[in-house]
Coordinates of C-alpha atoms in Angstrom, one line a residue:
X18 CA 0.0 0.0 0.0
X19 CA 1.4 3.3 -0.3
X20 CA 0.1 6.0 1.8
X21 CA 2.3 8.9 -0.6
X22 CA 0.9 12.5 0.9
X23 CA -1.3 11.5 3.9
X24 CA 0.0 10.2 7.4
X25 CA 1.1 7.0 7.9
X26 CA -1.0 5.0 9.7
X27 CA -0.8 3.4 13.7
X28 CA -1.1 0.0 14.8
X29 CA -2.6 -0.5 17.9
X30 CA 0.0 -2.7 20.1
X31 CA -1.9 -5.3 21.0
X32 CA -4.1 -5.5 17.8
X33 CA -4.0 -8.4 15.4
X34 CA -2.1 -6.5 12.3
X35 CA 0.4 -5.1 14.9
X36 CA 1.0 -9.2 16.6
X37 CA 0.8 -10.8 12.8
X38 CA 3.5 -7.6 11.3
X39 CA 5.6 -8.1 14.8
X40 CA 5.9 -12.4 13.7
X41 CA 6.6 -11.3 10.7
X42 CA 9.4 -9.1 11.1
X43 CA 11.3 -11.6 13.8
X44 CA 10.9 -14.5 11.2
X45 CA 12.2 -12.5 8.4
X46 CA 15.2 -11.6 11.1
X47 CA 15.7 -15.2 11.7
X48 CA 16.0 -16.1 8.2
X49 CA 18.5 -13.8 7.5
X50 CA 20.6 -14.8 10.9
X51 CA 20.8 -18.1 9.6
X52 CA 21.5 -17.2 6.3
X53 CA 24.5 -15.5 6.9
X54 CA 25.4 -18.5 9.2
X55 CA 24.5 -17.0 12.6
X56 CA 24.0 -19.8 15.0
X57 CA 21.4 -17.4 17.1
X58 CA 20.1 -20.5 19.4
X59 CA 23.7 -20.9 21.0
X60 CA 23.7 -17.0 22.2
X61 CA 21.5 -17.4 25.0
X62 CA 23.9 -16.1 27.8
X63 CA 26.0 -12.7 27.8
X64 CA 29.8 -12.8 29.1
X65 CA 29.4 -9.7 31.1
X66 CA 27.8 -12.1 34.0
X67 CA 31.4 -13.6 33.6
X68 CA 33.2 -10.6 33.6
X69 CA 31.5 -9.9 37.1
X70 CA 32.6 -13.9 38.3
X71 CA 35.7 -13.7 37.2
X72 CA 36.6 -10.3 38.6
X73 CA 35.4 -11.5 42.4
X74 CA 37.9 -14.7 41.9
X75 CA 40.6 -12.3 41.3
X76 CA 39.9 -10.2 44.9
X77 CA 39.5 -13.7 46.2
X78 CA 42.8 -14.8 45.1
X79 CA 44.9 -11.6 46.0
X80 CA 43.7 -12.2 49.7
X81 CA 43.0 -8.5 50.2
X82 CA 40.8 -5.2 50.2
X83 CA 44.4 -3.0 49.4
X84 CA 43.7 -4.1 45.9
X85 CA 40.1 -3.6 45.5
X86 CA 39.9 0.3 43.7
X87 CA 42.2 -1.6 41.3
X88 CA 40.0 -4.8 40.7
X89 CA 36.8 -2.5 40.4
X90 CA 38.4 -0.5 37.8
X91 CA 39.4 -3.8 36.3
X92 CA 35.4 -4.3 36.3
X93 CA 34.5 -1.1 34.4
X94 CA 37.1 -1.7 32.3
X95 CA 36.4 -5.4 30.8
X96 CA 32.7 -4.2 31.1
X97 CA 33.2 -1.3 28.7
X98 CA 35.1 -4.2 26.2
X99 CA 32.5 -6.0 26.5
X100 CA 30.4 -3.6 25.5
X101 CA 32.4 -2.6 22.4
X102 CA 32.2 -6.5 21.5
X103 CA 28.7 -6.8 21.4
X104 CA 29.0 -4.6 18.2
X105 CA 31.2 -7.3 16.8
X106 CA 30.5 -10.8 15.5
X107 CA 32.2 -12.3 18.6
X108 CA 29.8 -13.5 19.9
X109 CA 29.0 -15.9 17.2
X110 CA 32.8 -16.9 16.8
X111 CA 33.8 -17.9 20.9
X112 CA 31.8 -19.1 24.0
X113 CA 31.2 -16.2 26.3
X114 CA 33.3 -16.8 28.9
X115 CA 36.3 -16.8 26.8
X116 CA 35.3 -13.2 25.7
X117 CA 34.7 -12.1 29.1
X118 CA 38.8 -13.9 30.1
X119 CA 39.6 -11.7 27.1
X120 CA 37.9 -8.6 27.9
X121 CA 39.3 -9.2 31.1
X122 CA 42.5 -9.3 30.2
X123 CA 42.4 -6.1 27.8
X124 CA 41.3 -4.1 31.0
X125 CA 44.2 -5.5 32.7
X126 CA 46.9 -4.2 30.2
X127 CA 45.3 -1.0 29.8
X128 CA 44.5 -0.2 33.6
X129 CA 47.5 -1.4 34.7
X130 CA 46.5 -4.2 37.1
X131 CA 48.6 -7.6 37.4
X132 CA 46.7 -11.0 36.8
X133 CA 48.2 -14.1 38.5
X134 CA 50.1 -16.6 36.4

């Protein structure tokens, strides 16, 4: 339909045409996923709950609190990485904890704090 020089028209959330056009649109989006070979039933979990785990291990380990303004800027750090990578196809390519070890350990290098060995 082409509504060329009056206003588009609303759908009503919860109307039929607005439930059948939403299906629609996430089927069409699904298609295309697995198309391009996006495997979009294996990304269930995000690795910034990992980010968080592994950054309480590392307090654990240094047996302290003298290191803690260190580890939270650690925190924020991988955080914003992970972030970034959520723009990427990482997600798709490794499991999320290994991009939450590797976010982790860009923070690391860049804020300066020392992982164990």
């Amino acid at each position: 339909r082409s509504f060329e020089g009056i206003p588009t028209p609303v759908l009503e959330p919860s109307s039929t045409e607005a439930v059948e056009t939403r299906h629609a649109v996430v089927s069409a989006e699904r298609q295309i996923l697995h198309e391009l070979g996006f495997a979009v039933a294996a990304i269930q979990e995000h690795p910034h709950r990992y980010v968080l785990q592994f950054v309480r291990s590392l307090r654990r380990s240094a047996g302290g609190d003298e290191a803690e303004p260190c580890r939270d800027e650690l925190a924020q750090a991988a955080w914003g990485y992970l972030n970034d990578s959520m723009r990427t196809s990482l997600c798709c390519e490794y499991r999320p904890h290994e991009i939450a070890a590797a976010a982790i350990y860009l923070a690391s290098r860049s804020v300066g704090v020392r992982l164990p060995e």
